[in-house]
Amino acid sequence: PIIITDVMVTYTNVSEPSAGETLWNGGASYVNTDTNIVSPITHRRYRCLQANTNKDPSIIANIDIFWTDIGPSNAKAMFDGSTSYQTTKTGSISVTIKPGFFNGLCIFGIDATYLDVIIKDTPGGTVVKEFHGSMEGTIVGDWYEYYFSPFSPVTDFVLTDITPFYDSEISITLTGGTTKCGIIGLGDYRTYGITDYGAKATPRSFSNIKRNSD
């Protein structure tokens, strides 16, 4: 996969900081009730552990002493490579990326009603591949299911067979009420053959559960 950097993201309509977040300010004083403080350098959210002034959370030496990392900023959650956090926005999430060579796209952790993808050979150039479609994935087997079965939304989307170009550009728009996106991934898609019978893929989990004993 390609690591999507700030330079590659030429447009996004998700602001940083988003609602409920505050950019870290070296001149501000923080107390241990302050949370969702966003570093403009790391694009991550921090919670204050003890009162401090000018203790930059982007400096490793200040972590676990003055600050603790609580996850990516809302604007960057869709680029952190994990569905544990989702970029969330009322209305649509739109982003334009100039990543260079890529031939595969994946979008995971989707909560939206419609998806638009437009890929061009250069910014403002010729469209080489596009997708426009609903995120409703219900398969109806009979009239009863048509009228009474619940909707089955599409949460994952994969697009392959994309012609790579050195100066390629991709624009993605997810539309919904409260729209969410867990991962936007771009990279070199390759087929490695057919798996053996019974092969399984298990997602890696970094979750942990603490239980208080009585």
XYZ file of N, CA, C and O in Angstrom:
856
model
N 0.820 -1.205 0.000
C 0.000 0.000 0.000
C 0.859 1.263 0.000
O 1.987 1.266 0.501
N 0.302 2.318 -0.541
C 0.972 3.613 -0.556
C 0.628 4.364 0.723
O -0.547 4.434 1.124
N 1.624 4.918 1.380
C 1.374 5.778 2.539
C 0.946 7.144 2.003
O 1.699 7.816 1.302
N -0.276 7.539 2.307
C -0.817 8.795 1.793
C -0.371 9.934 2.691
O -0.756 10.023 3.864
N 0.461 10.814 2.142
C 1.028 11.934 2.895
C 0.225 13.208 2.654
O -0.623 13.279 1.764
N 0.543 14.244 3.446
C -0.142 15.529 3.293
C 0.030 16.099 1.895
O -0.901 16.693 1.342
N 1.213 15.920 1.317
C 1.495 16.481 -0.003
C 0.606 15.840 -1.065
O 0.204 16.491 -2.035
N 0.280 14.576 -0.905
C -0.547 13.860 -1.883
C -2.004 14.315 -1.855
O -2.693 14.253 -2.870
N -2.478 14.742 -0.702
C -3.883 15.147 -0.569
C -4.014 16.593 -1.038
O -3.670 17.529 -0.322
N -4.509 16.761 -2.247
C -4.613 18.105 -2.830
C -5.926 18.795 -2.481
O -6.055 20.005 -2.641
N -6.920 18.014 -2.027
C -8.195 18.612 -1.607
C -8.905 17.680 -0.640
O -8.903 16.463 -0.813
N -9.509 18.257 0.375
C -10.417 17.528 1.250
C -11.402 18.531 1.839
O -11.044 19.678 2.111
N -12.642 18.100 2.020
C -13.626 18.991 2.627
C -13.827 18.705 4.109
O -14.763 19.212 4.725
N -12.937 17.872 4.676
C -12.979 17.589 6.116
C -11.919 18.447 6.790
O -10.723 18.294 6.531
N -12.340 19.351 7.634
C -11.412 20.309 8.240
C -10.640 19.685 9.405
O -11.093 18.738 10.038
N -9.473 20.231 9.640
C -8.688 19.878 10.829
C -8.295 21.173 11.528
O -7.590 21.992 10.933
N -8.779 21.388 12.763
C -9.539 20.436 13.584
C -11.004 20.365 13.167
O -11.569 21.326 12.653
N -11.605 19.204 13.397
C -13.041 19.033 13.190
C -13.770 19.402 14.482
O -13.139 19.728 15.494
N -15.094 19.338 14.435
C -15.893 19.649 15.624
C -15.475 18.766 16.795
O -15.305 17.556 16.637
N -15.283 19.373 17.953
C -14.869 18.631 19.139
C -13.369 18.509 19.291
O -12.894 17.956 20.293
N -12.598 18.992 18.308
C -11.141 18.949 18.366
C -10.587 20.367 18.474
O -11.223 21.333 18.049
N -9.372 20.472 19.021
C -8.691 21.760 19.155
C -7.240 21.592 18.749
O -6.579 20.641 19.183
N -6.746 22.492 17.920
C -5.330 22.433 17.542
C -4.444 22.790 18.723
O -4.736 23.732 19.478
N -3.345 22.051 18.875
C -2.401 22.343 19.933
C -1.776 23.717 19.716
O -1.421 24.094 18.596
N -1.655 24.478 20.804
C -1.090 25.828 20.770
C 0.020 25.914 21.809
O -0.219 25.702 22.999
N 1.234 26.218 21.356
C 2.373 26.267 22.265
C 2.244 27.319 23.349
O 2.872 27.217 24.408
N 1.410 28.319 23.131
C 1.246 29.373 24.128
C 0.113 29.130 25.100
O -0.084 29.909 26.041
N -0.628 28.053 24.897
C -1.770 27.756 25.758
C -1.351 26.894 26.945
O -0.368 26.153 26.883
N -2.104 27.011 28.033
C -1.878 26.172 29.212
C -2.925 25.060 29.223
O -4.115 25.312 29.021
N -2.468 23.835 29.464
C -3.359 22.686 29.440
C -3.418 22.029 30.809
O -2.429 22.025 31.560
N -4.583 21.462 31.116
C -4.773 20.723 32.365
C -5.227 19.316 32.012
O -5.577 19.025 30.860
N -5.245 18.442 33.004
C -5.479 17.031 32.702
C -6.922 16.681 32.361
O -7.249 15.506 32.214
N -7.771 17.680 32.210
C -9.120 17.420 31.709
C -9.219 17.733 30.216
O -10.258 17.460 29.597
N -8.165 18.268 29.636
C -8.182 18.627 28.213
C -7.962 17.390 27.354
O -7.048 16.591 27.598
N -8.778 17.248 26.333
C -8.666 16.095 25.447
C -8.983 16.499 24.016
O -9.449 17.607 23.756
N -8.711 15.587 23.073
C -8.901 15.856 21.641
C -8.104 17.076 21.186
O -8.579 17.874 20.378
N -6.894 17.188 21.708
C -5.963 18.232 21.277
C -5.178 17.669 20.092
O -4.516 16.636 20.217
N -5.261 18.324 18.944
C -4.689 17.796 17.699
C -3.360 18.466 17.378
O -3.253 19.691 17.372
N -2.360 17.642 17.104
C -1.068 18.155 16.648
C -1.126 18.348 15.133
O -1.446 17.409 14.403
N -0.807 19.547 14.623
C -0.794 19.761 13.173
C 0.368 19.046 12.482
O 0.419 18.984 11.261
N 1.293 18.511 13.270
C 2.452 17.795 12.722
C 2.144 16.315 12.539
O 2.345 15.727 11.469
N 1.625 15.688 13.587
C 1.338 14.247 13.518
C -0.090 13.952 13.068
O -0.392 12.824 12.703
N -0.969 14.958 13.146
C -2.390 14.803 12.816
C -3.040 13.745 13.700
O -3.894 12.976 13.257
N -2.645 13.731 14.970
C -3.232 12.804 15.923
C -3.799 13.575 17.108
O -3.400 14.717 17.371
N -4.736 12.929 17.811
C -5.391 13.546 18.962
C -4.704 13.096 20.260
O -4.278 11.946 20.373
N -4.651 14.002 21.214
C -3.983 13.705 22.482
C -4.861 14.132 23.654
O -5.669 15.056 23.548
N -4.649 13.433 24.774
C -5.279 13.794 26.034
C -4.189 14.216 27.006
O -3.150 13.549 27.127
N -4.417 15.315 27.690
C -3.428 15.833 28.636
C -3.374 14.963 29.888
O -4.408 14.601 30.461
N -2.159 14.621 30.323
C -1.971 13.796 31.520
C -1.659 14.625 32.748
O -1.980 14.233 33.868
N -0.995 15.757 32.542
C -0.720 16.669 33.650
C -0.568 18.083 33.105
O -0.263 18.289 31.931
N -0.805 19.058 33.974
C -0.768 20.460 33.558
C 0.568 20.788 32.892
O 1.631 20.377 33.364
N 0.494 21.506 31.769
C 1.728 21.873 31.063
C 1.493 23.045 30.125
O 0.357 23.357 29.759
N 2.581 23.673 29.740
C 2.591 24.737 28.741
C 3.764 24.494 27.808
O 4.888 24.221 28.267
N 3.506 24.567 26.518
C 4.550 24.419 25.496
C 5.246 23.060 25.540
O 6.439 22.956 25.233
N 4.517 22.026 25.909
C 5.032 20.660 25.831
C 4.408 20.005 24.593
O 3.318 19.451 24.650
N 5.099 20.108 23.481
C 4.571 19.694 22.180
C 4.284 18.190 22.157
O 5.188 17.382 22.359
N 3.020 17.788 21.903
C 2.702 16.352 21.878
C 3.322 15.603 20.701
O 3.343 14.376 20.703
N 3.822 16.332 19.706
C 4.469 15.657 18.582
C 5.893 15.219 18.914
O 6.513 14.470 18.159
N 6.404 15.650 20.062
C 7.744 15.255 20.512
C 7.617 14.003 21.381
O 6.906 13.997 22.390
N 8.290 12.947 20.984
C 8.162 11.648 21.647
C 8.424 11.739 23.151
O 7.752 11.080 23.956
N 9.374 12.558 23.545
C 9.744 12.655 24.962
C 8.588 13.163 25.832
O 8.579 12.932 27.048
N 7.611 13.818 25.230
C 6.490 14.356 26.013
C 5.315 13.390 26.119
O 4.373 13.636 26.875
N 5.379 12.282 25.359
C 4.305 11.291 25.398
C 4.439 10.423 26.644
O 5.541 10.045 27.043
N 3.310 10.102 27.230
C 3.195 9.310 28.469
C 3.668 10.069 29.695
O 3.678 9.517 30.805
N 4.065 11.326 29.522
C 4.396 12.181 30.661
C 3.391 13.331 30.718
O 2.717 13.535 31.727
N 3.293 14.056 29.612
C 2.354 15.171 29.536
C 1.130 14.854 28.671
O 0.074 15.439 28.863
N 1.295 13.919 27.736
C 0.221 13.607 26.796
C 0.128 12.102 26.546
O 1.123 11.397 26.675
N -1.066 11.669 26.170
C -1.235 10.306 25.686
C -1.972 10.350 24.349
O -2.901 11.138 24.167
N -1.533 9.540 23.416
C -2.108 9.486 22.075
C -3.434 8.724 22.125
O -3.475 7.589 22.590
N -4.509 9.334 21.623
C -5.813 8.674 21.658
C -6.375 8.415 20.252
O -7.540 8.050 20.112
N -5.524 8.579 19.220
C -5.976 8.223 17.880
C -5.776 9.334 16.872
O -5.387 10.450 17.214
N -6.028 9.043 15.600
C -5.845 10.038 14.548
C -6.894 11.144 14.634
O -7.967 10.955 15.221
N -6.579 12.295 14.057
C -7.579 13.353 13.956
C -8.701 12.878 13.047
O -8.524 11.956 12.237
N -9.855 13.494 13.163
C -10.992 13.083 12.341
C -10.672 13.186 10.852
O -11.018 12.300 10.065
N -9.976 14.246 10.454
C -9.664 14.459 9.035
C -8.735 13.391 8.476
O -8.798 13.044 7.301
N -7.858 12.857 9.330
C -6.845 11.901 8.866
C -7.161 10.456 9.202
O -6.396 9.553 8.846
N -8.279 10.207 9.878
C -8.607 8.827 10.268
C -8.745 7.909 9.057
O -8.410 6.726 9.125
N -9.203 8.442 7.923
C -9.384 7.598 6.736
C -8.064 7.244 6.057
O -8.040 6.450 5.117
N -6.965 7.813 6.539
C -5.656 7.513 5.951
C -4.730 6.776 6.912
O -3.554 6.590 6.618
N -5.235 6.338 8.073
C -4.338 5.748 9.078
C -4.166 4.242 8.911
O -3.448 3.607 9.683
N -4.828 3.631 7.916
C -4.637 2.205 7.654
C -5.400 1.283 8.572
O -5.148 0.087 8.606
N -6.363 1.829 9.329
C -7.124 1.004 10.268
C -8.583 1.446 10.250
O -8.880 2.627 10.070
N -9.497 0.488 10.462
C -10.911 0.844 10.560
C -11.334 1.106 12.004
O -12.513 1.293 12.280
N -10.377 1.121 12.925
C -10.705 1.387 14.322
C -11.258 2.802 14.497
O -12.029 3.066 15.412
N -10.828 3.712 13.634
C -11.309 5.089 13.659
C -11.835 5.445 12.271
O -11.255 5.032 11.261
N -12.911 6.204 12.238
C -13.507 6.610 10.971
C -13.536 8.129 10.864
O -13.790 8.820 11.853
N -13.263 8.630 9.665
C -13.513 10.034 9.381
C -15.017 10.207 9.274
O -15.683 9.466 8.551
N -15.566 11.184 9.983
C -17.015 11.388 10.048
C -17.360 12.823 9.682
O -16.706 13.761 10.139
N -18.389 12.971 8.861
C -18.819 14.315 8.464
C -20.292 14.284 8.067
O -20.740 13.354 7.420
N -21.023 15.309 8.444
C -22.407 15.436 8.008
C -22.437 15.811 6.532
O -21.751 16.743 6.112
N -23.230 15.083 5.752
C -23.280 15.335 4.311
C -22.312 14.427 3.587
O -22.389 13.210 3.696
N -21.366 15.014 2.860
C -20.441 14.218 2.054
C -19.006 14.358 2.537
O -18.628 15.358 3.145
N -18.222 13.315 2.267
C -16.772 13.345 2.455
C -16.154 13.325 1.068
O -16.386 12.395 0.297
N -15.389 14.355 0.747
C -14.742 14.440 -0.561
C -13.245 14.617 -0.379
O -12.794 15.388 0.476
N -12.483 13.901 -1.185
C -11.029 13.992 -1.108
C -10.447 13.767 -2.495
O -10.957 12.956 -3.278
N -9.406 14.532 -2.819
C -8.670 14.350 -4.066
C -7.220 14.068 -3.719
O -6.608 14.797 -2.922
N -6.676 12.994 -4.310
C -5.319 12.543 -3.969
C -4.501 12.419 -5.244
O -4.998 11.954 -6.275
N -3.249 12.826 -5.151
C -2.304 12.680 -6.261
C -1.191 11.751 -5.781
O -0.154 12.196 -5.311
N -1.397 10.420 -5.917
C -0.483 9.453 -5.299
C 0.637 8.940 -6.192
O 1.501 8.206 -5.733
N 0.606 9.272 -7.488
C 1.559 8.638 -8.403
C 1.021 7.295 -8.868
O -0.182 7.105 -8.994
N 1.933 6.347 -9.112
C 1.513 5.038 -9.629
C 0.646 4.277 -8.630
O 1.003 4.135 -7.462
N -0.492 3.752 -9.101
C -1.299 2.802 -8.332
C -2.243 2.110 -9.308
O -2.601 2.654 -10.346
N -2.621 0.886 -9.002
C -3.562 0.168 -9.868
C -4.692 -0.494 -9.083
O -5.468 -1.279 -9.627
N -4.750 -0.184 -7.774
C -5.802 -0.750 -6.945
C -6.280 0.237 -5.894
O -5.483 1.027 -5.362
N -7.566 0.207 -5.611
C -8.176 1.082 -4.605
C -9.052 0.246 -3.687
O -9.791 -0.634 -4.143
N -8.982 0.518 -2.385
C -9.929 -0.084 -1.446
C -10.442 1.004 -0.515
O -9.704 1.915 -0.135
N -11.714 0.909 -0.198
C -12.325 1.803 0.783
C -13.079 0.910 1.756
O -14.012 0.196 1.364
N -12.682 0.919 3.018
C -13.292 0.065 4.038
C -13.927 0.927 5.123
O -13.576 2.086 5.309
N -14.849 0.321 5.861
C -15.514 1.028 6.949
C -16.412 2.131 6.431
O -16.471 3.217 7.007
N -17.143 1.851 5.349
C -18.007 2.849 4.723
C -19.365 2.897 5.420
O -19.971 1.874 5.697
N -19.826 4.102 5.691
C -21.202 4.334 6.124
C -21.706 5.497 5.283
O -21.528 6.667 5.627
N -22.278 5.180 4.130
C -22.724 6.185 3.165
C -23.775 5.569 2.264
O -23.947 4.345 2.229
N -24.469 6.417 1.536
C -25.501 5.922 0.632
C -25.035 5.890 -0.817
O -25.605 5.160 -1.629
N -23.993 6.653 -1.138
C -23.565 6.736 -2.539
C -22.066 6.985 -2.607
O -21.484 7.647 -1.736
N -21.429 6.436 -3.647
C -19.982 6.585 -3.830
C -19.670 7.012 -5.259
O -20.209 6.456 -6.220
N -18.808 8.015 -5.378
C -18.286 8.450 -6.676
C -16.765 8.350 -6.653
O -16.122 8.863 -5.718
N -16.202 7.705 -7.660
C -14.749 7.607 -7.816
C -14.391 8.022 -9.240
O -14.952 7.474 -10.193
N -13.491 8.977 -9.377
C -13.027 9.411 -10.696
C -11.503 9.398 -10.691
O -10.867 10.043 -9.847
N -10.912 8.648 -11.623
C -9.454 8.540 -11.727
C -9.017 9.140 -13.061
O -9.555 8.782 -14.117
N -8.035 10.051 -13.000
C -7.535 10.718 -14.200
C -6.046 10.438 -14.375
O -5.335 10.202 -13.390
N -5.580 10.508 -15.626
C -4.164 10.243 -15.886
C -3.269 11.364 -15.365
O -2.122 11.135 -14.983
N -3.778 12.592 -15.329
C -3.102 13.750 -14.746
C -4.164 14.631 -14.101
O -5.349 14.523 -14.448
N -3.799 15.520 -13.187
C -4.788 16.433 -12.618
C -5.482 17.245 -13.715
O -4.831 17.909 -14.519
N -6.801 17.152 -13.769
C -7.557 17.845 -14.797
C -7.481 17.194 -16.158
O -7.960 17.744 -17.148
N -6.897 15.992 -16.226
C -6.676 15.314 -17.498
C -7.815 14.396 -17.897
O -8.990 14.625 -17.584
N -7.455 13.300 -18.576
C -8.427 12.352 -19.108
C -8.853 11.346 -18.044
O -8.014 10.807 -17.318
N -10.161 11.088 -17.965
C -10.676 10.085 -17.040
C -10.332 8.695 -17.574
O -10.681 8.349 -18.707
N -9.628 7.893 -16.762
C -9.222 6.550 -17.189
C -10.079 5.467 -16.550
O -10.134 4.338 -17.045
N -10.740 5.802 -15.439
C -11.647 4.835 -14.794
C -12.535 5.610 -13.824
O -12.082 6.585 -13.206
N -13.761 5.160 -13.721
C -14.676 5.821 -12.792
C -15.728 4.842 -12.294
O -15.986 3.804 -12.921
N -16.305 5.190 -11.158
C -17.381 4.404 -10.569
C -18.373 5.365 -9.936
O -17.988 6.303 -9.230
N -19.649 5.131 -10.177
C -20.715 5.906 -9.555
C -21.805 4.920 -9.172
O -22.397 4.262 -10.045
N -22.055 4.775 -7.889
C -23.045 3.780 -7.507
C -23.535 3.901 -6.091
O -22.919 4.551 -5.235
N -24.664 3.242 -5.843
C -25.277 3.211 -4.524
C -24.516 2.245 -3.622
O -23.963 1.245 -4.079
N -24.516 2.532 -2.342
C -23.912 1.643 -1.354
C -24.943 0.704 -0.736
O -24.749 0.169 0.348
N -26.036 0.485 -1.456
C -27.052 -0.478 -1.038
C -26.753 -1.808 -1.695
O -26.706 -1.918 -2.923
N -26.529 -2.834 -0.878
C -26.104 -4.125 -1.416
C -27.074 -5.260 -1.183
O -26.696 -6.435 -1.268
N -28.327 -4.946 -0.892
C -29.306 -5.989 -0.612
C -29.568 -6.857 -1.845
O -29.767 -6.330 -2.940
N -29.537 -8.165 -1.669
C -29.893 -9.104 -2.735
C -31.284 -9.652 -2.420
O -31.494 -10.320 -1.410
N -32.232 -9.344 -3.286
C -33.631 -9.710 -3.046
C -33.955 -11.025 -3.748
O -33.747 -11.171 -4.959
N -34.482 -11.990 -2.999
C -34.792 -13.293 -3.562
C -36.239 -13.474 -3.955
O -36.560 -14.289 -4.821
N -37.143 -12.725 -3.303
C -38.567 -12.846 -3.632
C -39.273 -11.559 -3.213
O -38.672 -10.638 -2.676
N -40.594 -11.502 -3.459
C -41.348 -10.289 -3.166
C -41.420 -10.005 -1.665
O -41.443 -8.844 -1.253
N -41.461 -11.044 -0.855
C -41.500 -10.826 0.598
C -40.232 -10.094 1.043
O -40.284 -9.126 1.807
N -39.074 -10.565 0.562
C -37.812 -9.917 0.921
C -37.761 -8.486 0.381
O -37.206 -7.593 1.020
N -38.355 -8.286 -0.816
C -38.368 -6.951 -1.414
C -39.066 -5.946 -0.495
O -38.613 -4.814 -0.327
N -40.173 -6.359 0.098
C -40.967 -5.437 0.909
C -40.566 -5.398 2.384
O -40.711 -4.362 3.040
N -40.052 -6.514 2.907
C -39.889 -6.594 4.351
C -38.460 -6.803 4.847
O -38.188 -6.609 6.035
N -37.544 -7.204 3.976
C -36.171 -7.438 4.439
C -35.464 -6.113 4.705
O -35.679 -5.126 3.982
N -34.631 -6.069 5.738
C -33.878 -4.834 6.015
C -32.833 -4.584 4.931
O -32.382 -5.511 4.248
N -32.454 -3.319 4.787
C -31.411 -2.974 3.832
C -30.073 -3.557 4.288
O -29.808 -3.717 5.480
N -29.225 -3.872 3.321
C -27.895 -4.405 3.604
C -26.850 -3.471 2.979
O -26.519 -3.616 1.800
N -26.357 -2.509 3.728
C -25.440 -1.532 3.153
C -24.078 -2.134 2.827
O -23.607 -3.055 3.494
N -23.457 -1.616 1.780
C -22.092 -2.004 1.412
C -21.127 -1.231 2.291
O -21.155 0.000 2.330
N -20.272 -1.940 3.005
C -19.308 -1.277 3.888
C -17.885 -1.312 3.343
O -17.020 -0.584 3.834
N -17.633 -2.166 2.357
C -16.297 -2.291 1.763
C -16.397 -2.180 0.248
O -17.332 -2.707 -0.367
N -15.421 -1.529 -0.359
C -15.407 -1.337 -1.809
C -13.984 -1.523 -2.316
O -13.034 -0.983 -1.733
N -13.840 -2.302 -3.395
C -12.523 -2.539 -3.993
C -12.630 -2.295 -5.500
O -13.569 -2.759 -6.144
N -11.663 -1.566 -6.039
C -11.623 -1.289 -7.471
C -10.236 -1.655 -7.986
O -9.221 -1.176 -7.455
N -10.171 -2.543 -8.994
C -8.883 -2.981 -9.541
C -8.857 -2.725 -11.045
O -9.750 -2.079 -11.590
N -7.829 -3.251 -11.698
C -7.667 -3.075 -13.139
C -7.620 -1.598 -13.504
O -8.220 -1.150 -14.475
N -6.897 -0.830 -12.701
C -6.730 0.602 -12.944
C -5.402 0.805 -13.679
O -4.360 0.340 -13.227
N -5.438 1.487 -14.802
C -4.207 1.764 -15.544
C -3.367 2.773 -14.770
O -3.837 3.867 -14.476
N -2.133 2.425 -14.397
C -1.314 3.346 -13.602
C -0.669 4.436 -14.466
O -0.245 4.181 -15.584
N -0.593 5.629 -13.906
C 0.085 6.753 -14.552
C 0.950 7.460 -13.520
O 0.601 7.527 -12.333
N 2.058 8.018 -13.971
C 3.004 8.674 -13.059
C 2.366 9.836 -12.318
O 2.638 10.068 -11.145
N 1.500 10.608 -13.015
C 0.933 11.821 -12.437
C -0.562 11.665 -12.182
O -1.328 12.619 -12.287
N -0.992 10.460 -11.844
C -2.417 10.175 -11.712
C -3.064 10.954 -10.570
O -2.410 11.382 -9.613
N -4.381 11.108 -10.689
C -5.168 11.809 -9.676
C -6.460 11.041 -9.453
O -7.093 10.574 -10.400
N -6.861 10.909 -8.199
C -8.106 10.216 -7.879
C -8.963 11.095 -6.980
O -8.472 11.682 -6.019
N -10.233 11.207 -7.335
C -11.191 11.962 -6.535
C -12.257 10.997 -6.020
O -12.827 10.218 -6.791
N -12.514 11.052 -4.714
C -13.466 10.149 -4.060
C -14.485 10.984 -3.301
O -14.109 11.896 -2.552
N -15.765 10.689 -3.499
C -16.818 11.362 -2.747
C -17.794 10.327 -2.202
O -18.352 9.526 -2.956
N -17.957 10.326 -0.903
C -18.947 9.497 -0.221
C -20.062 10.411 0.254
O -19.792 11.453 0.873
N -21.299 10.037 -0.027
C -22.429 10.897 0.316
C -23.412 10.142 1.193
O -23.708 8.973 0.947
N -23.904 10.829 2.218
C -24.890 10.220 3.098
C -25.459 11.253 4.048
O -25.368 12.460 3.797
N -26.042 10.791 5.141
C -26.520 11.700 6.181
C -25.340 12.076 7.048
O -24.706 13.103 6.869
N -25.013 11.178 7.993
C -23.742 11.267 8.705
C -22.821 10.264 8.040
O -22.929 9.059 8.251
N -21.924 10.756 7.193
C -21.085 9.896 6.361
C -19.803 9.534 7.099
O -19.203 10.379 7.763
N -19.401 8.250 6.957
C -18.199 7.780 7.635
C -17.319 6.991 6.669
O -17.820 6.301 5.789
N -16.003 7.085 6.882
C -15.045 6.342 6.059
C -13.892 5.881 6.941
O -13.230 6.700 7.587
N -13.658 4.561 6.972
C -12.609 4.009 7.829
C -11.237 4.032 7.184
O -10.261 4.468 7.792
N -11.127 3.546 5.944
C -9.834 3.463 5.252
C -10.005 3.823 3.786
O -10.932 3.340 3.127
N -9.110 4.655 3.287
C -8.901 4.794 1.851
C -7.495 4.274 1.589
O -6.518 4.817 2.101
N -7.409 3.206 0.817
C -6.119 2.590 0.537
C -5.835 2.540 -0.947
O -6.706 2.199 -1.752
N -4.614 2.888 -1.326
C -4.166 2.844 -2.715
C -2.867 2.054 -2.774
O -2.052 2.117 -1.849
N -2.672 1.301 -3.865
C -1.429 0.546 -3.944
C -1.321 -0.291 -5.193
O -2.064 -0.109 -6.162
N -0.389 -1.231 -5.143
C -0.098 -2.123 -6.261
C -0.875 -3.411 -6.063
O -0.518 -4.244 -5.220
N -1.948 -3.594 -6.821
C -2.784 -4.779 -6.700
C -2.223 -5.883 -7.586
O -2.005 -5.694 -8.783
N -1.988 -7.056 -6.979
C -1.467 -8.195 -7.733
C -2.204 -9.465 -7.341
O -2.618 -9.638 -6.199
N -2.344 -10.364 -8.311
C -2.958 -11.665 -8.070
C -1.860 -12.694 -7.806
O -0.935 -12.837 -8.600
N -1.982 -13.411 -6.696
C -0.963 -14.388 -6.320
C -1.421 -15.822 -6.531
O -0.758 -16.756 -6.128
N -2.573 -16.009 -7.164
C -3.045 -17.357 -7.424
C -4.242 -17.713 -6.570
O -4.789 -16.894 -5.839
N -4.643 -18.974 -6.670
C -5.830 -19.453 -5.973
C -5.426 -20.031 -4.627
O -4.444 -20.761 -4.512
N -6.195 -19.710 -3.591
C -5.895 -20.223 -2.255
C -6.274 -21.692 -2.146
O -7.110 -22.200 -2.901
N -5.650 -22.370 -1.208
C -6.020 -23.747 -0.917
C -7.414 -23.804 -0.298
O -7.898 -22.826 0.274
N -8.028 -24.973 -0.399
C -9.359 -25.151 0.174
C -9.324 -24.908 1.682
O -8.452 -25.413 2.390
N -10.285 -24.101 2.149
C -10.395 -23.845 3.579
C -9.510 -22.734 4.096
O -9.461 -22.480 5.303
N -8.793 -22.036 3.210
C -7.930 -20.943 3.653
C -8.769 -19.816 4.240
O -9.868 -19.523 3.763
N -8.258 -19.176 5.278
C -8.980 -18.090 5.944
C -8.048 -16.905 6.149
O -6.839 -17.074 6.290
N -8.641 -15.724 6.147
C -7.898 -14.504 6.459
C -8.521 -13.898 7.699
O -9.728 -13.637 7.745
N -7.727 -13.704 8.710
C -8.217 -13.148 9.976
C -7.643 -11.761 10.173
O -6.418 -11.584 10.126
N -8.491 -10.747 10.364
C -7.968 -9.387 10.563
C -7.185 -9.274 11.856
O -7.513 -9.932 12.858
N -6.125 -8.473 11.828
C -5.342 -8.235 13.045
C -6.106 -7.284 13.952
O -6.673 -6.302 13.502
N -6.138 -7.592 15.210
C -6.842 -6.754 16.175
C -5.861 -6.263 17.229
O -5.053 -7.028 17.761
N -5.919 -4.982 17.509
C -5.072 -4.380 18.540
C -5.931 -3.962 19.741
O -5.515 -3.150 20.547
N -7.122 -4.547 19.813
C -8.043 -4.215 20.893
C -7.602 -4.900 22.183
O -6.947 -5.940 22.173
N -7.981 -4.306 23.296
C -7.783 -4.965 24.580
C -8.965 -4.636 25.475
O -9.577 -3.570 25.345
N -9.313 -5.571 26.320
C -10.461 -5.415 27.207
C -9.998 -5.501 28.653
O -9.256 -6.418 29.022
N -10.409 -4.516 29.449
C -10.117 -4.538 30.878
C -11.416 -4.709 31.635
O -12.397 -4.013 31.374
N -11.438 -5.635 32.575
C -12.610 -5.856 33.394
C -12.263 -5.594 34.852
O -11.241 -6.088 35.345
N -13.101 -4.843 35.515
C -12.892 -4.600 36.939
C -13.504 -5.736 37.736
O -14.682 -6.052 37.560
N -12.710 -6.360 38.551
C -13.227 -7.458 39.370
C -13.884 -6.914 40.624
O -13.458 -5.905 41.191
N -14.949 -7.578 41.051
C -15.662 -7.153 42.275
C -14.909 -7.604 43.511
O -14.240 -8.627 43.514
